[in-house]
Short mmCIF file of C-alpha atoms and ligand atoms in Angstrom, two decimals:
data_model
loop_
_atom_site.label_atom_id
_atom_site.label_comp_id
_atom_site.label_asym_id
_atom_site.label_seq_id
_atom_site.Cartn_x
_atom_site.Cartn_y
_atom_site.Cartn_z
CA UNK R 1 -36.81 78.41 12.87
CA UNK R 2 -38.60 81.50 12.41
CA UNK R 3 -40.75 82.73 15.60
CA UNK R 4 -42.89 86.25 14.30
CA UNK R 5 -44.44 86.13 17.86
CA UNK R 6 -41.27 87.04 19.14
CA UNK R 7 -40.48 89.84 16.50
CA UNK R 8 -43.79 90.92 17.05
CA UNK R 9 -43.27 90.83 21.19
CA UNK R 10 -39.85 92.86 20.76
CA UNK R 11 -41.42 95.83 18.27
CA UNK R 12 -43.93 95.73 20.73
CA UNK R 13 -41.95 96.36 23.59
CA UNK R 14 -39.50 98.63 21.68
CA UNK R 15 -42.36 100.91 21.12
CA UNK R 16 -43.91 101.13 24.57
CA UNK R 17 -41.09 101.40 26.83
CA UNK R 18 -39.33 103.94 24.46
CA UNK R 19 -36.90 101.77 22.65
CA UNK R 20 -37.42 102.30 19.40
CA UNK R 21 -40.28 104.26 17.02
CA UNK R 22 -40.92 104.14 13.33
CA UNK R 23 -39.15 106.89 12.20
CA UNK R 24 -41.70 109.96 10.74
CA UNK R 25 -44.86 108.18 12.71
CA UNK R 26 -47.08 110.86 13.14
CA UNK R 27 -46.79 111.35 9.23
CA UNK R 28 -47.85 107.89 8.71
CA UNK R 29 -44.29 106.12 8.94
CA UNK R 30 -41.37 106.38 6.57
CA UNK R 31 -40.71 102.61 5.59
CA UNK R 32 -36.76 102.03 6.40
CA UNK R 33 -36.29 104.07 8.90
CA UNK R 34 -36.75 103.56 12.95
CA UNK R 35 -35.97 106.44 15.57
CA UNK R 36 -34.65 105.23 18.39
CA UNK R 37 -36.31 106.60 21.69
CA UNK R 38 -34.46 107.34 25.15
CA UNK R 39 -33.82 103.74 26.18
CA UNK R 40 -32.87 102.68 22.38
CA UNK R 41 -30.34 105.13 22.42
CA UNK R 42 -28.90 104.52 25.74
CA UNK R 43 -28.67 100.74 24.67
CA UNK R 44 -27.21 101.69 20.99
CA UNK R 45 -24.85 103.88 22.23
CA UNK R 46 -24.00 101.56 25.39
CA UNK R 47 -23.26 98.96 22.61
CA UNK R 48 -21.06 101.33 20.21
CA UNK R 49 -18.92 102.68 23.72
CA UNK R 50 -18.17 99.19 24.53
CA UNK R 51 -17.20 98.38 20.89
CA UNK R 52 -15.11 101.50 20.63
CA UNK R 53 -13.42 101.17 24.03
CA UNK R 54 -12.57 97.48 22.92
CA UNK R 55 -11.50 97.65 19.19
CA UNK R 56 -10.02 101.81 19.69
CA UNK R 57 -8.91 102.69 22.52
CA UNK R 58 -8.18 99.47 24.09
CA UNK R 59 -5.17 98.48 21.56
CA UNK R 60 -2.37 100.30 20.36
CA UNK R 61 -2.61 99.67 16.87
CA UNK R 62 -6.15 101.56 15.91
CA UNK R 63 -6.78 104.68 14.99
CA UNK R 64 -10.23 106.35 15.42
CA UNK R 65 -11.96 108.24 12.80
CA UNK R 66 -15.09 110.45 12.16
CA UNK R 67 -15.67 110.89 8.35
CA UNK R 68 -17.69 112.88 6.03
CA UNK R 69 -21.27 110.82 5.43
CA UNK R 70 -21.49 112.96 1.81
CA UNK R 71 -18.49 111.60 -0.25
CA UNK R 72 -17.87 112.85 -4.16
CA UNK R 73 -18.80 110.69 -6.90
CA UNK R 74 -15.24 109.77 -7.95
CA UNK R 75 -14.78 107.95 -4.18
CA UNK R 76 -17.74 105.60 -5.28
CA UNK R 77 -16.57 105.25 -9.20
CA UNK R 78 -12.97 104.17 -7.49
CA UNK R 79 -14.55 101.42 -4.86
CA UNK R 80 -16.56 99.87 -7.33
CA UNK R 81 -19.84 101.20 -5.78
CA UNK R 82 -21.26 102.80 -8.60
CA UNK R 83 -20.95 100.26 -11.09
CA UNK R 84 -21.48 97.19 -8.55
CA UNK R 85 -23.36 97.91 -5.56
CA UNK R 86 -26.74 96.95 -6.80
CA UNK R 87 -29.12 93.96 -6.08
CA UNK R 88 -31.95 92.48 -8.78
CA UNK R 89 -35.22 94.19 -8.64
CA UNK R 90 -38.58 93.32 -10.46
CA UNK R 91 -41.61 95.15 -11.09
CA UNK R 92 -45.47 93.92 -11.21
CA UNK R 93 -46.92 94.68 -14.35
CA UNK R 94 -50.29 95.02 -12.84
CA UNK R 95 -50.05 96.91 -8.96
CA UNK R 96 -46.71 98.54 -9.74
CA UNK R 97 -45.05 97.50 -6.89
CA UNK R 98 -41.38 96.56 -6.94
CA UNK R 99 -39.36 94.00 -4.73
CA UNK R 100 -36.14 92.30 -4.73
CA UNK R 101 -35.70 89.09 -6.89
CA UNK R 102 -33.85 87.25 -4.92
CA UNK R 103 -36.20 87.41 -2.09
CA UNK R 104 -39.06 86.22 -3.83
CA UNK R 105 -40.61 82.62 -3.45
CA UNK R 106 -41.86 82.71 -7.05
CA UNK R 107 -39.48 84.75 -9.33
CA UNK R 108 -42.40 85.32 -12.41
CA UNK R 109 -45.51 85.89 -9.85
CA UNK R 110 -46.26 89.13 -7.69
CA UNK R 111 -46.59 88.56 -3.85
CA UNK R 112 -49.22 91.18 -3.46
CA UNK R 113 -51.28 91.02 -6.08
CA UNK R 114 -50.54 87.66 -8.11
CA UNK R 115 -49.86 89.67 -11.14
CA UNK R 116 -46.89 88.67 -13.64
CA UNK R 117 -43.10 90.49 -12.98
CA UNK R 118 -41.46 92.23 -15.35
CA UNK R 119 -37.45 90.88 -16.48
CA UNK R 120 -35.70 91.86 -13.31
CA UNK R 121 -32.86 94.86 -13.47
CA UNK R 122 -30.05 95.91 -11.09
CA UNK R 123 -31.00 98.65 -8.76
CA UNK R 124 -27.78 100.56 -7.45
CA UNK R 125 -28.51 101.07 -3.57
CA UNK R 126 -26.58 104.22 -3.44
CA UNK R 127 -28.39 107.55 -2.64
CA UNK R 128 -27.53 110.56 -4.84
CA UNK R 129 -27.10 113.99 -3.36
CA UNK R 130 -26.85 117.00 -5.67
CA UNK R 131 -24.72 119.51 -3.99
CA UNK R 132 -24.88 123.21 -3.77
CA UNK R 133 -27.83 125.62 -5.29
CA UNK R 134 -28.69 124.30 -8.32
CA UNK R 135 -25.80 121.07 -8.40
CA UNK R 136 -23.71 123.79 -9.07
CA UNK R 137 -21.39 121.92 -6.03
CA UNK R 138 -21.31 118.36 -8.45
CA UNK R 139 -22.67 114.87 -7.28
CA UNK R 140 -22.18 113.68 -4.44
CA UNK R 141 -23.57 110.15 -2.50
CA UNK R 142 -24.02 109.26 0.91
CA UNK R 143 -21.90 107.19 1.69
CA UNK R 144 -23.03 103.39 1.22
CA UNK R 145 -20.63 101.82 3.65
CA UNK R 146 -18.68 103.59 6.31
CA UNK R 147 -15.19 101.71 5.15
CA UNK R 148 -14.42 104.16 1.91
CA UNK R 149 -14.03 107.18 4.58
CA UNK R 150 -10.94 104.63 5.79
CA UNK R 151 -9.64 104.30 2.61
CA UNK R 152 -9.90 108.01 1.60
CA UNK R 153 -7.87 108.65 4.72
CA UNK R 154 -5.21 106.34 4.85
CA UNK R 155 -2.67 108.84 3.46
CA UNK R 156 -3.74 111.26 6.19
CA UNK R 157 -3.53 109.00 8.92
CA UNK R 158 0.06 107.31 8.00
CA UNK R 159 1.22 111.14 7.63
CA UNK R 160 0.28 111.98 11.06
CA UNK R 161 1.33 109.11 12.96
CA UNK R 162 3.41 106.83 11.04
CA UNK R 163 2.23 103.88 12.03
CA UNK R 164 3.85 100.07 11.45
CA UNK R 165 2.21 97.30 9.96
CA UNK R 166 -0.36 95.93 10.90
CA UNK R 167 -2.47 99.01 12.08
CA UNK R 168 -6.19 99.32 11.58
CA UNK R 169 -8.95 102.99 11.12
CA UNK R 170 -11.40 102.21 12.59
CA UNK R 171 -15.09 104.27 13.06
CA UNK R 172 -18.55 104.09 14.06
CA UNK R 173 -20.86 106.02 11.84
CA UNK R 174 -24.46 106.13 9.32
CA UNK R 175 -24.33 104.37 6.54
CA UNK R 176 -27.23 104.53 3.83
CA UNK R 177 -28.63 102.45 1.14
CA UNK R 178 -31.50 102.80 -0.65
CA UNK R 179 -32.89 99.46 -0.09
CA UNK R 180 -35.58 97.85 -2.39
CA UNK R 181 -37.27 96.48 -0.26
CA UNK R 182 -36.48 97.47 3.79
CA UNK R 183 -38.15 94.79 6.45
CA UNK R 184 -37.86 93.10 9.64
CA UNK R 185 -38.09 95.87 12.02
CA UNK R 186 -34.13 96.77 12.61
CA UNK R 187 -32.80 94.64 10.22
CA UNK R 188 -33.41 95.94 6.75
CA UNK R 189 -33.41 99.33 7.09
CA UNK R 190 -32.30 102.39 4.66
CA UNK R 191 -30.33 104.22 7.08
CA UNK R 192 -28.27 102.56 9.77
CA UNK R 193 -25.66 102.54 11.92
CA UNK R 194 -22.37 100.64 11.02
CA UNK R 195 -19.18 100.06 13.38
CA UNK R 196 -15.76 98.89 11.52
CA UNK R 197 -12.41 99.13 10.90
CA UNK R 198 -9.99 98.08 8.64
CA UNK R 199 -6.90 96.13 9.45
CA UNK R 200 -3.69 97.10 7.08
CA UNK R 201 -1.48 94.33 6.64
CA UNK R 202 1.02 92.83 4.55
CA UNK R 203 -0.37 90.35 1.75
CA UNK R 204 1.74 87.45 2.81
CA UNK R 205 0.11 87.25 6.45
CA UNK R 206 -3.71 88.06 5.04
CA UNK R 207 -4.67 84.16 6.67
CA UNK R 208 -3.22 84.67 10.31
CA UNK R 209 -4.62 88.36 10.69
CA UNK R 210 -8.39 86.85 9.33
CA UNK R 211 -8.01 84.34 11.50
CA UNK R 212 -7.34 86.46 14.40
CA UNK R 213 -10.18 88.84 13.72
CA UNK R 214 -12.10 86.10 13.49
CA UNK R 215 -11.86 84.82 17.07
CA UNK R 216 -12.14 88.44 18.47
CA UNK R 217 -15.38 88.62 16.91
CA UNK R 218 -16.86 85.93 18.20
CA UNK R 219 -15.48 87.09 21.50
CA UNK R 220 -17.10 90.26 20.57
CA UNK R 221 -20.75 88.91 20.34
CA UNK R 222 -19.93 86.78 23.52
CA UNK R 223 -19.34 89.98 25.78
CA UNK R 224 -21.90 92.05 24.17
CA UNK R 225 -24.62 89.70 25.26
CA UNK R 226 -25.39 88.17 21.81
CA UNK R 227 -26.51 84.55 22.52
CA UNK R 228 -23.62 82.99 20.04
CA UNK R 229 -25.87 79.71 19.94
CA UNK R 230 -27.52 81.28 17.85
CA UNK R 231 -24.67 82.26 15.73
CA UNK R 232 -23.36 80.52 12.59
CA UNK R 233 -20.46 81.24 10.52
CA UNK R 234 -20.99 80.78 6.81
CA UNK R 235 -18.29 80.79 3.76
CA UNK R 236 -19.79 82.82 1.64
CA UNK R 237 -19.34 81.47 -1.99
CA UNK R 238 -17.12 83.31 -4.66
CA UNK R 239 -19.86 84.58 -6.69
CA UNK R 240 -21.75 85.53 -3.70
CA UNK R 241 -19.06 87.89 -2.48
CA UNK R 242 -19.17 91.26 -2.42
CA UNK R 243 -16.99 92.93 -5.86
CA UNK R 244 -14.08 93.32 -3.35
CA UNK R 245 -13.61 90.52 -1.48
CA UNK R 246 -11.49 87.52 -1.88
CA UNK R 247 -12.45 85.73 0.75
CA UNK R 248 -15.84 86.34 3.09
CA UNK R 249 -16.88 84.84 6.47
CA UNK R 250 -20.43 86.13 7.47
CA UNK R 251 -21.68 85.80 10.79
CA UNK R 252 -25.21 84.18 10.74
CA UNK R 253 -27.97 84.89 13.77
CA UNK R 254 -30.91 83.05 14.12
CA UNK R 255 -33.14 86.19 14.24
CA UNK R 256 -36.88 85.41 15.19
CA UNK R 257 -37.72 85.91 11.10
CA UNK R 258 -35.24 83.71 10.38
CA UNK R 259 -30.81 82.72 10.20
CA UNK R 260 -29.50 85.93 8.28
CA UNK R 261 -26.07 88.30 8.35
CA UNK R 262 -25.55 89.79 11.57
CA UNK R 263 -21.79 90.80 10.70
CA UNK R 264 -19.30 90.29 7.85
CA UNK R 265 -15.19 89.10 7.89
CA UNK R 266 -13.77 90.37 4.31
CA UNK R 267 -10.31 89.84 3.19
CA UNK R 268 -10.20 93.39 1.06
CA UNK R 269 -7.11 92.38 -0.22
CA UNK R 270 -5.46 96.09 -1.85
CA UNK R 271 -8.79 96.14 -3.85
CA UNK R 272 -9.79 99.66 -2.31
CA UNK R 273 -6.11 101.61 -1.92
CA UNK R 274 -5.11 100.27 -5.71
CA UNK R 275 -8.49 101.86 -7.34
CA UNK R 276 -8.15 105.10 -5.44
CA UNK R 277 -4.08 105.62 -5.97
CA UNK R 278 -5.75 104.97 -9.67
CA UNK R 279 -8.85 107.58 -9.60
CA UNK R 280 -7.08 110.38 -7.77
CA UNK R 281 -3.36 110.47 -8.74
CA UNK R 282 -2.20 110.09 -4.89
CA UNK R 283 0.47 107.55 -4.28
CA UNK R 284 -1.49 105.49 -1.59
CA UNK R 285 1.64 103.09 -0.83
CA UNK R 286 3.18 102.56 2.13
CA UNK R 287 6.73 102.90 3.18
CA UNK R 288 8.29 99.89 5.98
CA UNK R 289 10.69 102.58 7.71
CA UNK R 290 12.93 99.65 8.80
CA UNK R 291 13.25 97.78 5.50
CA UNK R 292 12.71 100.71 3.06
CA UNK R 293 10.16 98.85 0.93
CA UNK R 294 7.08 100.48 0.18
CA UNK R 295 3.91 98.35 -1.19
CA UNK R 296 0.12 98.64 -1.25
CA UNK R 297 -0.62 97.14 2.17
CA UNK R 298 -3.82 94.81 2.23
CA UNK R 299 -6.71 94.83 4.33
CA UNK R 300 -8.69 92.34 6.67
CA UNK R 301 -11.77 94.05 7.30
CA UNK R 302 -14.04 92.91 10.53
CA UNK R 303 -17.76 95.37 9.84
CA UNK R 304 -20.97 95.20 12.83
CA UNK R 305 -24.26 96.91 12.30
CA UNK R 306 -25.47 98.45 15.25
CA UNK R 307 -28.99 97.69 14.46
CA UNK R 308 -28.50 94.43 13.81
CA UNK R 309 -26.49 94.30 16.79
CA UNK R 310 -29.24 95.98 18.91
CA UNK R 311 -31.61 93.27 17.46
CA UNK R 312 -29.50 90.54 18.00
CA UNK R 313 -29.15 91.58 21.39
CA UNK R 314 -33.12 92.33 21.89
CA UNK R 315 -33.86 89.07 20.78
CA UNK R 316 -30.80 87.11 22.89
CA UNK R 317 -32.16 88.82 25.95
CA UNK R 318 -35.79 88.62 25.74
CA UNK R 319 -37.62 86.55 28.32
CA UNK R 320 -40.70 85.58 29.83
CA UNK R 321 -41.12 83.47 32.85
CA UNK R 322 -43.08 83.38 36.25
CA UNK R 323 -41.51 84.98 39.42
CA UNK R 324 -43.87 84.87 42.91
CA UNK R 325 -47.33 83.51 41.24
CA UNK R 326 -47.11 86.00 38.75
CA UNK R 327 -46.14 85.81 34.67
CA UNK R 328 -43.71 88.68 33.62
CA UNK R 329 -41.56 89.54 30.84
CA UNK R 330 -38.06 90.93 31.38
CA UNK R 331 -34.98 91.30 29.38
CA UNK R 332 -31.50 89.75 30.33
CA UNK R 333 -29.37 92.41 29.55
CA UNK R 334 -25.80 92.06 30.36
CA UNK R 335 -25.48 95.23 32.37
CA UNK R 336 -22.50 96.69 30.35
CA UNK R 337 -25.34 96.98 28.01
CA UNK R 338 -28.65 98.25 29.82
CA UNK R 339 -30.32 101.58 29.57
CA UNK R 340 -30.66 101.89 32.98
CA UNK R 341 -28.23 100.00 35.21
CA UNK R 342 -30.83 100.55 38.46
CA UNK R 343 -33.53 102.23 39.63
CA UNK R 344 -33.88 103.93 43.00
CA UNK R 345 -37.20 103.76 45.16
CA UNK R 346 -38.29 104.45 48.26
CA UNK R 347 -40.44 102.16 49.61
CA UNK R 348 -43.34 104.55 50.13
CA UNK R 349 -44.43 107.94 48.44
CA UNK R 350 -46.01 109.24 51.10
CA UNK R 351 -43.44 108.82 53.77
CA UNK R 352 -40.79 112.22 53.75
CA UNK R 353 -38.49 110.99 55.35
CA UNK R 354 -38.01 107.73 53.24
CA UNK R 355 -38.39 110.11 50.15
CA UNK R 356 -35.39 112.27 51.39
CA UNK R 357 -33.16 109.74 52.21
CA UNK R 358 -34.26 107.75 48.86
CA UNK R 359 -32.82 110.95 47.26
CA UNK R 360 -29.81 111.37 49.13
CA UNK R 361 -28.79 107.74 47.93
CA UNK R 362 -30.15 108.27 44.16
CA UNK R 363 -28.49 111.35 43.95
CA UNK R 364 -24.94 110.62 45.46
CA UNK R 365 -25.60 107.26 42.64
CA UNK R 366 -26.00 108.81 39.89
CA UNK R 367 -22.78 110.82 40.14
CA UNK R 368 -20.99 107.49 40.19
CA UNK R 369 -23.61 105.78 37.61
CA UNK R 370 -25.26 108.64 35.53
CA UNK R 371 -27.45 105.48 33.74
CA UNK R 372 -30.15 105.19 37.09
CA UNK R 373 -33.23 106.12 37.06
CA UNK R 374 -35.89 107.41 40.00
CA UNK R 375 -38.96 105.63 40.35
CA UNK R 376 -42.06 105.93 43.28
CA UNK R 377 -44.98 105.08 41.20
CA UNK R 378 -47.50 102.23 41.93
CA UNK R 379 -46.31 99.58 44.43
CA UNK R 380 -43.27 98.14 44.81
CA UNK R 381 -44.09 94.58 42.70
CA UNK R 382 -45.07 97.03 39.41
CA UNK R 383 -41.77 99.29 39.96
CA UNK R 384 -39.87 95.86 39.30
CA UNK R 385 -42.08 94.50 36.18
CA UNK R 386 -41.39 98.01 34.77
CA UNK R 387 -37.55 98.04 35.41
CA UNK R 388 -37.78 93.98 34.71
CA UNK R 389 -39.52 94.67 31.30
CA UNK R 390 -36.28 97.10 30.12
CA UNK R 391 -33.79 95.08 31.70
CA UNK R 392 -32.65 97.12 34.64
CA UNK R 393 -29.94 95.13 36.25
CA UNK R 394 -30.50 96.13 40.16
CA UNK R 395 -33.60 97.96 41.93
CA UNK R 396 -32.51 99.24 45.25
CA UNK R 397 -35.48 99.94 47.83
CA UNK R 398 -34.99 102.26 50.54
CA UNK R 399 -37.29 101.54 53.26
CA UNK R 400 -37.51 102.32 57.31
CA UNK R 401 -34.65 100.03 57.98
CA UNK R 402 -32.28 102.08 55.82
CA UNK R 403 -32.96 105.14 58.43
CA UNK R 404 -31.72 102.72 61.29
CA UNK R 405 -28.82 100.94 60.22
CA UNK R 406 -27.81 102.69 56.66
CA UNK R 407 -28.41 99.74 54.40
CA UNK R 408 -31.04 99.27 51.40
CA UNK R 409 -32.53 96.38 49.58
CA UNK R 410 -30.83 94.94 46.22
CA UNK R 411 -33.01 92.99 44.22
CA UNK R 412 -31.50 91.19 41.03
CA UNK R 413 -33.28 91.11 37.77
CA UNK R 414 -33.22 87.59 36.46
CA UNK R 415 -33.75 85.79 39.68
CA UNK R 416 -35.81 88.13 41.98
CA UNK R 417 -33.23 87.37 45.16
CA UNK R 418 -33.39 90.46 47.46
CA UNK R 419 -29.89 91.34 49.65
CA UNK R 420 -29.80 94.04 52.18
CA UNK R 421 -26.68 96.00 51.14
CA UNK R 422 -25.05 98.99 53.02
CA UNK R 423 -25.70 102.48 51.36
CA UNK R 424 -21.67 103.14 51.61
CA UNK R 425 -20.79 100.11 49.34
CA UNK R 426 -23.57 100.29 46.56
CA UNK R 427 -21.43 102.27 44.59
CA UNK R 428 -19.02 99.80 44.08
CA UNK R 429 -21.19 96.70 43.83
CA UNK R 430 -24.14 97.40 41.70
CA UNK R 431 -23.14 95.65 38.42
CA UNK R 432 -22.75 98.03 35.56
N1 LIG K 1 -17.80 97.71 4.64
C1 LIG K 1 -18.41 96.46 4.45
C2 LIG K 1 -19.85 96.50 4.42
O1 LIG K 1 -20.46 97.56 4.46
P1 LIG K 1 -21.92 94.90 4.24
O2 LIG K 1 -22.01 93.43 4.45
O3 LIG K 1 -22.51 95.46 3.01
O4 LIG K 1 -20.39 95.26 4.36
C3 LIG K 1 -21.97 95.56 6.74
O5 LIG K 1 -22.57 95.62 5.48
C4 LIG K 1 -22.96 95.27 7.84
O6 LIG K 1 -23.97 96.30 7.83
C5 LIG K 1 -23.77 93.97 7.69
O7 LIG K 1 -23.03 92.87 8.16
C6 LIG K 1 -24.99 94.29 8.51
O8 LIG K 1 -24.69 94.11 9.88
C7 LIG K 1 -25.20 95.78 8.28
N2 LIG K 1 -26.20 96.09 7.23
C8 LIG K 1 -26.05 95.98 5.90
N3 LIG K 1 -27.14 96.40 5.25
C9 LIG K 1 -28.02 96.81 6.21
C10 LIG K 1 -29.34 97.37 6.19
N4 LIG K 1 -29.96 97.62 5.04
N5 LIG K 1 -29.94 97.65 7.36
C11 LIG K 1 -29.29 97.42 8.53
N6 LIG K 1 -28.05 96.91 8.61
C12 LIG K 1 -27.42 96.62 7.48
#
């Protein structure tokens, strides 16, 4: 069920505590785009580390990449992109405005103005860039999905490192589509962050490999912190799949504006090497070393948004509840996750020698953790609702004990319990 208080809460909170902005604010907003501020990025980029250590550099069979976000017209003629990346847009014949038709309650009446719509037409979400002085340098198109930049470099990949089936590309990387109509705060957006890979297999075992990739996902959205109660697989029907796809599993969250794709499981079958061996001339086949046959390998291919994922995560983690008398709102991020992972105070401001020693401690920290943060404003109870409220994992307080016997107070987030932990072992035992 939808819950707008909550959306409304999390932009909210994004924008105060410097998660995320609308993106060109001071010029009134640029609809479909979001900045993300110093604790948005920490969180994004906590998010897209985790994912790359996991699905990269934690196996043996992936192979990163970083391609070029401006890709040649031909690339997007061979995927299918240019003739089938669209989605149904209609026009009011009275305000002008135009939405998508698929998204409308009432396909013949306008949901601004109550005027009639015009016949809808496919809109192709790709964004044209003309290159060099003039266009002199051709077409181009920023790149509508991250995956083509795979495909493009298969050949140079297999030539470097001759990998054996299965082996996957995988990269994290802005993806851009020129969305009719952009909403719900992260989720619609015309620039965005994407994280995927695809897995190159051999046609005969495309069922086991989908299968497998679809248990590490959901293992995936476990870890991350996603609340995967709130996640729902659905089959997506044939003539609901994208032009590629021969089979699609999407991965449904019950966002707080409603249940809609967080990620996407594609069998790609040899859809995208076939049209590009095609379009360019280059024999994109692969060659089995041990049994000397070569063959267009096929492709599983697991995609995440980051923003959706940061969303997803936003809204798994967001509380409110009522610790000593008092109502507060804090978010239960996992730590691998948090912008800040604790924050360092000394009990009081106006005590040097606490200060110093509060320094000593942060500083010797935040060689170990570089994610802490100093804080010594207000009193101690507002210090926590401010780390609660951007779900800072630990808040260690140094106080006139610590100058005695060398040990500080831990306080955990979610349940307020205080430990006095020495200053030699906090290191090692503040969760991160
Ligand atoms: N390579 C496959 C691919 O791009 P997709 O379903 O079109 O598939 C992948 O997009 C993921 O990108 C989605 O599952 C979603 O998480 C995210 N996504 C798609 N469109 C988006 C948009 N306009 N704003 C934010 N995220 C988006």
């Amino acid at each position: 069920m939808a819950d707008h208080d909550l959306l409304e809460k999390i932009v909210s909170l994004s924008k105060r505590r410097g998660f995320v902005y609308q993106g060109s604010e001071i010029y009134g907003g640029l609809s479909g785009t979001w900045d993300y501020g110093p604790l948005g990025v920490a969180l994004k980029k906590n998010i897209e580390n985790l994912w790359w250590r996991r699905f990269v550099e934690g196996r043996q069979d992936m192979y990163g990449l970083d391609s070029s976000v401006i890709m040649p017209e031909a690339v997007w003629k061979a995927s299918g992109h240019l003739a089938g990346f669209a989605d149904p847009m209609v026009e009011c014949k009275k305000c002008k405005r135009r939405f998508r038709a698929d998204q409308l309650a009432d396909p013949k009446k306008c949901p601004e103005c109550d005027g009639s719509l015009e016949e809808s037409k496919m809109f192709n979400l790709l964004f044209p860039v003309d290159m060099g002085a003039a266009g002199t340098g051709g077409r181009g198109y920023l790149r509508g999905e991250i995956a083509q930049g795979m495909f493009v470099n298969f050949k140079n990949v297999i030539d470097s490192f001759h990998p054996k089936l299965p082996f996957g590309i995988a990269q994290a990387g802005r993806a851009f589509r020129n969305e009719i109509a952009p909403r719900d705060f992260l989720f619609r957006v015309r620039e965005f962050d994407l994280m995927e890979f695809e897995y190159f297999i051999r046609e005969s075992e495309w069922e086991k490999h989908f299968e497998y990739w679809r248990t590490e996902m959901w293992s995936w959205m476990e870890g991350v912190g996603i609340d995967t109660g709130k996640v729902h697989e659905l089959e997506v029907a044939p003539g609901d799949r994208a032009h590629y796809s021969k089979r699609t599993i999407d991965f449904e969250f019950d966002f707080p504006f409603g249940r809609k794709e967080l990620y996407g499981l594609a069998y790609r079958t040899d859809y995208d090497l076939k049209n590009h061996q095609a379009e360019s001339g280059v024999d994109l086949t692969f060659l089995d070393e041990e049994t000397k046959e070569r063959f267009m390998p096929h492709v599983i291919e697991p995609t995440f948004g980051l923003g959706r994922t940061v969303l997803a995560v936003l809204s798994s983690a967001y509380r409110e509840d009522e610790l000593g008398g008092e109502k507060r709102v804090y978010l239960a991020l996992k730590p691998s996750v948090a912008p800040v992972k604790a924050a360092v105070f000394p009990l009081l401001k106006n005590k040097p020698e606490l200060v110093r020693r509060a320094r000593e401690i942060f500083d010797t920290l935040k060689k170990d953790i570089p994610q802490i943060l100093w804080d010594d404003n207000g009193n101690i109870g507002k210090r926590y609702r401010r780390q609660d409220e951007i779900g800072t994992p630990s808040c260690v307080t140094v106080d006139f004990q610590t100058l005695e016997d060398g040990t500080v107070t831990v306080r955990e987030r979610d349940s307020g319990a205080q430990t006095r932990t020495s200053t030699d072992s906090l290191g090692k035992t503040l969760p991160r």
